[in-house]
Amino acid sequence: MYLVFLLTLLYAKVPEFFRAPPDFGWCVATAAHQNEGNNTKSDWWDFEQKTMKQSSGKACDHWNRIEEDTKLLQDLHVNQYRMSLEWAKIEPEEGKLDHEAIEHYQKEIALLHEKHIEPIITLHHFTMPQWLRQKGGWLWAGAPEAFANYASFAIKHIAPHATTWVTFNEPMIHIGGGYFWGIVPPNQKGSIKNVVLPLLGVLQAHAAAYHAMKHINPHLRIGVTHHMRVFAPYASWSPFDHIMARALDRSFNWAFLDALETGSLKLHVPFALRHQSLIRQVQKTQDFIGINYYTRDFIQFHPFTKNKMILHTREPKSNLGWEIYPQGLYNILHETHERYPRLPILVTENGIADQHDEKRSEFLKTHIVATLQARSEGVPVQSYCHWTLMDNFEWLEGFHARFGLYAHDETTNTRTPRPSAKVYRNIILKGGILGKPFTSHAHKLRHHQ
Ligand code: IFM
């Protein structure tokens, strides 16, 4: 009997309390275009008017409600807030600054500091000024310098007291969406090879901004927020599924971050793309790794048929059909640390589209356990940012994908806390969470079958 009890203790996953250190970053993440409204000088605005049924319009009218929304952050008890600046509002025409927009951001950021909420500021979150898009976006030779000037202006004049900065949000999604799938600006559907040049442009813009910002203030922490997914083979017996899952893992998850470490961009997608280039100035241009984690994909690959690749998901799923897979976050945190041991890690996005708030509380709990467990095992995770504060404009999905801790009503602009907001608040107030640990060392199983 005693032996059975001992064995149960040894092998059962007994809940543990995972404590966050007092300086842990409890955070929510947002983006300007999705919340502020009236981003009329941006390429996305243009794109919405021309091609979408629903436009971001006034979004959540956050532009006119910064006091009210800062209060929502205080109610959650977060001590960090990830937000972005809209370059198109700050510099609506090339070389012409909009002082009203600049004062607005100064005020918003001062308010956050006053309430002891540290801003984490993203400079580019999918949108760019129309004038830059017209010049060719990241393919324009002048783009790196223009981006570096904007970044330097922001750290000097908009948020001089902010220490953590993100140059680009989800560069692989931004460029893949624009130049391979062709579903977002600049709508250029093409072969996978089309992503190489704009990706190099983004790397150059990132590096130019990184060096310019560090020159002004060497104490800043600068990085990117990188969308990472678990790619698993659909059929465990299929070598093709394995090959493609591994290739996607290397190219989508690691190639960009590796380039920021080594200066060398290596992309290899079987039967489609093999690329390697060296941009020395990109080497060692990140001070932290920002991970945006949502889900896992199962990859089915038939190299000799027309429709070569099919993506599958499994239950349980969000309203957008994305699998809920917290073990993936735990594994990715370990893998990231093994790959870049010198760098701290921030979970800069993690959330779920869940209109009726049926799954969000459990989602929050399990993903925070994954984060804090990895931390307790030596992974230097410093923050957890939940995506997102309130329902907002979810890009191609419009307003129907509801990611908010607060429900947002587009007609009245009211913000109503969902039960999960209270759950997050309680975790923050307790400084940790009781939960079942994830299978340790599962990160060694590379493809999460
Ligand atoms: O809303 C987006 C965000 O802008 C970037 N990361 C993923 C989120 C959910 O799709």
PDB file of N, CA, C and O in Angstrom, residues 353-398:
ATOM      1  N   ALA A 353      -9.036  33.213 -29.110  1.00  0.00           N
ATOM      2  CA  ALA A 353     -10.311  33.765 -29.573  1.00  0.00           C
ATOM      3  C   ALA A 353     -11.403  32.911 -28.945  1.00  0.00           C
ATOM      4  O   ALA A 353     -11.512  31.718 -29.240  1.00  0.00           O
ATOM      5  N   ASP A 354     -12.177  33.497 -28.045  1.00  0.00           N
ATOM      6  CA  ASP A 354     -13.144  32.722 -27.269  1.00  0.00           C
ATOM      7  C   ASP A 354     -14.286  33.658 -26.870  1.00  0.00           C
ATOM      8  O   ASP A 354     -14.301  34.217 -25.775  1.00  0.00           O
ATOM      9  N   GLN A 355     -15.233  33.788 -27.775  1.00  0.00           N
ATOM     10  CA  GLN A 355     -16.295  34.777 -27.611  1.00  0.00           C
ATOM     11  C   GLN A 355     -17.048  34.642 -26.286  1.00  0.00           C
ATOM     12  O   GLN A 355     -17.348  35.628 -25.631  1.00  0.00           O
ATOM     13  N   HIS A 356     -17.355  33.414 -25.903  1.00  0.00           N
ATOM     14  CA  HIS A 356     -18.169  33.242 -24.694  1.00  0.00           C
ATOM     15  C   HIS A 356     -17.332  32.945 -23.451  1.00  0.00           C
ATOM     16  O   HIS A 356     -17.870  32.549 -22.422  1.00  0.00           O
ATOM     17  N   ASP A 357     -16.039  33.125 -23.574  1.00  0.00           N
ATOM     18  CA  ASP A 357     -15.143  32.988 -22.420  1.00  0.00           C
ATOM     19  C   ASP A 357     -15.265  31.610 -21.760  1.00  0.00           C
ATOM     20  O   ASP A 357     -15.162  31.486 -20.545  1.00  0.00           O
ATOM     21  N   GLU A 358     -15.464  30.595 -22.594  1.00  0.00           N
ATOM     22  CA  GLU A 358     -15.624  29.250 -22.033  1.00  0.00           C
ATOM     23  C   GLU A 358     -14.273  28.582 -21.764  1.00  0.00           C
ATOM     24  O   GLU A 358     -14.163  27.734 -20.898  1.00  0.00           O
ATOM     25  N   LYS A 359     -13.265  28.984 -22.540  1.00  0.00           N
ATOM     26  CA  LYS A 359     -11.989  28.268 -22.443  1.00  0.00           C
ATOM     27  C   LYS A 359     -10.837  29.171 -21.999  1.00  0.00           C
ATOM     28  O   LYS A 359      -9.751  28.686 -21.743  1.00  0.00           O
ATOM     29  N   ARG A 360     -11.082  30.489 -21.939  1.00  0.00           N
ATOM     30  CA  ARG A 360      -9.967  31.411 -21.715  1.00  0.00           C
ATOM     31  C   ARG A 360      -9.333  31.240 -20.331  1.00  0.00           C
ATOM     32  O   ARG A 360      -8.115  31.306 -20.187  1.00  0.00           O
ATOM     33  N   SER A 361     -10.152  30.999 -19.294  1.00  0.00           N
ATOM     34  CA  SER A 361      -9.584  30.908 -17.937  1.00  0.00           C
ATOM     35  C   SER A 361      -8.616  29.730 -17.851  1.00  0.00           C
ATOM     36  O   SER A 361      -7.496  29.861 -17.346  1.00  0.00           O
ATOM     37  N   GLU A 362      -9.041  28.592 -18.382  1.00  0.00           N
ATOM     38  CA  GLU A 362      -8.183  27.406 -18.358  1.00  0.00           C
ATOM     39  C   GLU A 362      -6.946  27.639 -19.247  1.00  0.00           C
ATOM     40  O   GLU A 362      -5.832  27.242 -18.899  1.00  0.00           O
ATOM     41  N   PHE A 363      -7.171  28.301 -20.374  1.00  0.00           N
ATOM     42  CA  PHE A 363      -6.067  28.620 -21.281  1.00  0.00           C
ATOM     43  C   PHE A 363      -5.012  29.453 -20.544  1.00  0.00           C
ATOM     44  O   PHE A 363      -3.815  29.164 -20.592  1.00  0.00           O
ATOM     45  N   LEU A 364      -5.496  30.476 -19.855  1.00  0.00           N
ATOM     46  CA  LEU A 364      -4.580  31.349 -19.104  1.00  0.00           C
ATOM     47  C   LEU A 364      -3.791  30.541 -18.083  1.00  0.00           C
ATOM     48  O   LEU A 364      -2.569  30.636 -17.999  1.00  0.00           O
ATOM     49  N   LYS A 365      -4.540  29.738 -17.322  1.00  0.00           N
ATOM     50  CA  LYS A 365      -3.888  29.002 -16.234  1.00  0.00           C
ATOM     51  C   LYS A 365      -2.808  28.070 -16.776  1.00  0.00           C
ATOM     52  O   LYS A 365      -1.686  28.057 -16.293  1.00  0.00           O
ATOM     53  N   THR A 366      -3.166  27.279 -17.785  1.00  0.00           N
ATOM     54  CA  THR A 366      -2.204  26.277 -18.257  1.00  0.00           C
ATOM     55  C   THR A 366      -0.991  26.934 -18.917  1.00  0.00           C
ATOM     56  O   THR A 366       0.139  26.471 -18.748  1.00  0.00           O
ATOM     57  N   HIS A 367      -1.215  28.041 -19.636  1.00  0.00           N
ATOM     58  CA  HIS A 367      -0.070  28.686 -20.288  1.00  0.00           C
ATOM     59  C   HIS A 367       0.807  29.425 -19.282  1.00  0.00           C
ATOM     60  O   HIS A 367       2.027  29.546 -19.478  1.00  0.00           O
ATOM     61  N   ILE A 368       0.197  29.882 -18.205  1.00  0.00           N
ATOM     62  CA  ILE A 368       1.030  30.527 -17.168  1.00  0.00           C
ATOM     63  C   ILE A 368       1.809  29.461 -16.391  1.00  0.00           C
ATOM     64  O   ILE A 368       2.977  29.654 -16.059  1.00  0.00           O
ATOM     65  N   VAL A 369       1.183  28.309 -16.165  1.00  0.00           N
ATOM     66  CA  VAL A 369       1.943  27.200 -15.549  1.00  0.00           C
ATOM     67  C   VAL A 369       3.136  26.855 -16.445  1.00  0.00           C
ATOM     68  O   VAL A 369       4.266  26.721 -15.979  1.00  0.00           O
ATOM     69  N   ALA A 370       2.870  26.730 -17.767  1.00  0.00           N
ATOM     70  CA  ALA A 370       3.957  26.394 -18.702  1.00  0.00           C
ATOM     71  C   ALA A 370       5.097  27.408 -18.581  1.00  0.00           C
ATOM     72  O   ALA A 370       6.282  27.044 -18.551  1.00  0.00           O
ATOM     73  N   THR A 371       4.735  28.676 -18.473  1.00  0.00           N
ATOM     74  CA  THR A 371       5.742  29.742 -18.402  1.00  0.00           C
ATOM     75  C   THR A 371       6.526  29.662 -17.094  1.00  0.00           C
ATOM     76  O   THR A 371       7.766  29.683 -17.087  1.00  0.00           O
ATOM     77  N   LEU A 372       5.784  29.562 -15.990  1.00  0.00           N
ATOM     78  CA  LEU A 372       6.472  29.598 -14.689  1.00  0.00           C
ATOM     79  C   LEU A 372       7.212  28.294 -14.395  1.00  0.00           C
ATOM     80  O   LEU A 372       8.251  28.302 -13.735  1.00  0.00           O
ATOM     81  N   GLN A 373       6.687  27.185 -14.911  1.00  0.00           N
ATOM     82  CA  GLN A 373       7.422  25.927 -14.727  1.00  0.00           C
ATOM     83  C   GLN A 373       8.757  25.990 -15.475  1.00  0.00           C
ATOM     84  O   GLN A 373       9.805  25.647 -14.925  1.00  0.00           O
ATOM     85  N   ALA A 374       8.703  26.456 -16.723  1.00  0.00           N
ATOM     86  CA  ALA A 374       9.951  26.579 -17.495  1.00  0.00           C
ATOM     87  C   ALA A 374      10.919  27.488 -16.742  1.00  0.00           C
ATOM     88  O   ALA A 374      12.118  27.219 -16.636  1.00  0.00           O
ATOM     89  N   ARG A 375      10.380  28.550 -16.173  1.00  0.00           N
ATOM     90  CA  ARG A 375      11.228  29.483 -15.414  1.00  0.00           C
ATOM     91  C   ARG A 375      11.862  28.778 -14.215  1.00  0.00           C
ATOM     92  O   ARG A 375      13.055  28.912 -13.954  1.00  0.00           O
ATOM     93  N   SER A 376      11.038  27.978 -13.517  1.00  0.00           N
ATOM     94  CA  SER A 376      11.568  27.298 -12.323  1.00  0.00           C
ATOM     95  C   SER A 376      12.643  26.278 -12.711  1.00  0.00           C
ATOM     96  O   SER A 376      13.439  25.872 -11.880  1.00  0.00           O
ATOM     97  N   GLU A 377      12.659  25.872 -13.974  1.00  0.00           N
ATOM     98  CA  GLU A 377      13.669  24.902 -14.432  1.00  0.00           C
ATOM     99  C   GLU A 377      14.870  25.591 -15.074  1.00  0.00           C
ATOM    100  O   GLU A 377      15.689  24.943 -15.709  1.00  0.00           O
ATOM    101  N   GLY A 378      14.933  26.910 -14.957  1.00  0.00           N
ATOM    102  CA  GLY A 378      16.128  27.608 -15.402  1.00  0.00           C
ATOM    103  C   GLY A 378      15.991  28.411 -16.673  1.00  0.00           C
ATOM    104  O   GLY A 378      16.949  29.048 -17.129  1.00  0.00           O
ATOM    105  N   VAL A 379      14.803  28.401 -17.305  1.00  0.00           N
ATOM    106  CA  VAL A 379      14.621  29.216 -18.517  1.00  0.00           C
ATOM    107  C   VAL A 379      14.357  30.665 -18.055  1.00  0.00           C
ATOM    108  O   VAL A 379      13.441  30.900 -17.272  1.00  0.00           O
ATOM    109  N   PRO A 380      15.160  31.614 -18.523  1.00  0.00           N
ATOM    110  CA  PRO A 380      15.035  32.982 -17.987  1.00  0.00           C
ATOM    111  C   PRO A 380      13.850  33.763 -18.575  1.00  0.00           C
ATOM    112  O   PRO A 380      14.034  34.774 -19.255  1.00  0.00           O
ATOM    113  N   VAL A 381      12.633  33.305 -18.304  1.00  0.00           N
ATOM    114  CA  VAL A 381      11.441  34.014 -18.806  1.00  0.00           C
ATOM    115  C   VAL A 381      11.152  35.144 -17.830  1.00  0.00           C
ATOM    116  O   VAL A 381      10.988  34.894 -16.630  1.00  0.00           O
ATOM    117  N   GLN A 382      11.022  36.349 -18.365  1.00  0.00           N
ATOM    118  CA  GLN A 382      10.870  37.508 -17.472  1.00  0.00           C
ATOM    119  C   GLN A 382       9.472  38.102 -17.457  1.00  0.00           C
ATOM    120  O   GLN A 382       9.161  38.890 -16.573  1.00  0.00           O
ATOM    121  N   SER A 383       8.658  37.792 -18.488  1.00  0.00           N
ATOM    122  CA  SER A 383       7.324  38.398 -18.552  1.00  0.00           C
ATOM    123  C   SER A 383       6.348  37.432 -19.209  1.00  0.00           C
ATOM    124  O   SER A 383       6.747  36.574 -20.008  1.00  0.00           O
ATOM    125  N   TYR A 384       5.088  37.623 -18.900  1.00  0.00           N
ATOM    126  CA  TYR A 384       4.020  36.932 -19.619  1.00  0.00           C
ATOM    127  C   TYR A 384       3.007  37.999 -20.040  1.00  0.00           C
ATOM    128  O   TYR A 384       2.414  38.676 -19.196  1.00  0.00           O
ATOM    129  N   CYS A 385       2.825  38.173 -21.360  1.00  0.00           N
ATOM    130  CA  CYS A 385       1.854  39.158 -21.867  1.00  0.00           C
ATOM    131  C   CYS A 385       0.669  38.410 -22.451  1.00  0.00           C
ATOM    132  O   CYS A 385       0.836  37.633 -23.412  1.00  0.00           O
ATOM    133  N   HIS A 386      -0.499  38.640 -21.912  1.00  0.00           N
ATOM    134  CA  HIS A 386      -1.678  37.998 -22.491  1.00  0.00           C
ATOM    135  C   HIS A 386      -2.193  38.846 -23.653  1.00  0.00           C
ATOM    136  O   HIS A 386      -2.285  40.076 -23.548  1.00  0.00           O
ATOM    137  N   TRP A 387      -2.498  38.178 -24.760  1.00  0.00           N
ATOM    138  CA  TRP A 387      -3.144  38.842 -25.888  1.00  0.00           C
ATOM    139  C   TRP A 387      -4.629  38.574 -25.778  1.00  0.00           C
ATOM    140  O   TRP A 387      -5.025  37.428 -25.940  1.00  0.00           O
ATOM    141  N   THR A 388      -5.452  39.547 -25.411  1.00  0.00           N
ATOM    142  CA  THR A 388      -5.224  40.960 -25.389  1.00  0.00           C
ATOM    143  C   THR A 388      -6.144  41.626 -24.394  1.00  0.00           C
ATOM    144  O   THR A 388      -7.010  40.959 -23.816  1.00  0.00           O
ATOM    145  N   LEU A 389      -6.028  42.925 -24.243  1.00  0.00           N
ATOM    146  CA  LEU A 389      -6.832  43.618 -23.233  1.00  0.00           C
ATOM    147  C   LEU A 389      -8.327  43.531 -23.547  1.00  0.00           C
ATOM    148  O   LEU A 389      -9.118  43.130 -22.709  1.00  0.00           O
ATOM    149  N   MET A 390      -8.705  43.934 -24.745  1.00  0.00           N
ATOM    150  CA  MET A 390     -10.151  43.886 -25.084  1.00  0.00           C
ATOM    151  C   MET A 390     -10.321  43.420 -26.530  1.00  0.00           C
ATOM    152  O   MET A 390      -9.381  43.524 -27.327  1.00  0.00           O
ATOM    153  N   ASP A 391     -11.494  42.935 -26.865  1.00  0.00           N
ATOM    154  CA  ASP A 391     -11.770  42.513 -28.245  1.00  0.00           C
ATOM    155  C   ASP A 391     -11.427  43.668 -29.164  1.00  0.00           C
ATOM    156  O   ASP A 391     -11.739  44.832 -28.862  1.00  0.00           O
ATOM    157  N   ASN A 392     -10.828  43.360 -30.289  1.00  0.00           N
ATOM    158  CA  ASN A 392     -10.425  44.457 -31.177  1.00  0.00           C
ATOM    159  C   ASN A 392     -10.457  43.999 -32.630  1.00  0.00           C
ATOM    160  O   ASN A 392     -10.982  42.923 -32.941  1.00  0.00           O
ATOM    161  N   PHE A 393      -9.872  44.806 -33.499  1.00  0.00           N
ATOM    162  CA  PHE A 393      -9.887  44.514 -34.933  1.00  0.00           C
ATOM    163  C   PHE A 393      -8.835  43.448 -35.229  1.00  0.00           C
ATOM    164  O   PHE A 393      -7.637  43.731 -35.195  1.00  0.00           O
ATOM    165  N   GLU A 394      -9.308  42.234 -35.481  1.00  0.00           N
ATOM    166  CA  GLU A 394      -8.393  41.099 -35.667  1.00  0.00           C
ATOM    167  C   GLU A 394      -8.068  40.941 -37.170  1.00  0.00           C
ATOM    168  O   GLU A 394      -8.392  39.937 -37.794  1.00  0.00           O
ATOM    169  N   TRP A 395      -7.496  41.970 -37.749  1.00  0.00           N
ATOM    170  CA  TRP A 395      -6.989  41.925 -39.114  1.00  0.00           C
ATOM    171  C   TRP A 395      -8.023  41.335 -40.077  1.00  0.00           C
ATOM    172  O   TRP A 395      -9.157  41.778 -40.109  1.00  0.00           O
ATOM    173  N   LEU A 396      -7.647  40.286 -40.816  1.00  0.00           N
ATOM    174  CA  LEU A 396      -8.551  39.743 -41.838  1.00  0.00           C
ATOM    175  C   LEU A 396      -9.846  39.194 -41.236  1.00  0.00           C
ATOM    176  O   LEU A 396     -10.857  39.066 -41.925  1.00  0.00           O
ATOM    177  N   GLU A 397      -9.819  38.863 -39.958  1.00  0.00           N
ATOM    178  CA  GLU A 397     -11.016  38.313 -39.305  1.00  0.00           C
ATOM    179  C   GLU A 397     -11.997  39.418 -38.915  1.00  0.00           C
ATOM    180  O   GLU A 397     -13.096  39.121 -38.435  1.00  0.00           O
ATOM    181  N   GLY A 398     -11.591  40.671 -39.048  1.00  0.00           N
ATOM    182  CA  GLY A 398     -12.463  41.765 -38.621  1.00  0.00           C
ATOM    183  C   GLY A 398     -12.688  41.723 -37.114  1.00  0.00           C
ATOM    184  O   GLY A 398     -11.781  41.366 -36.355  1.00  0.00           O
TER     185      GLY A 398
END
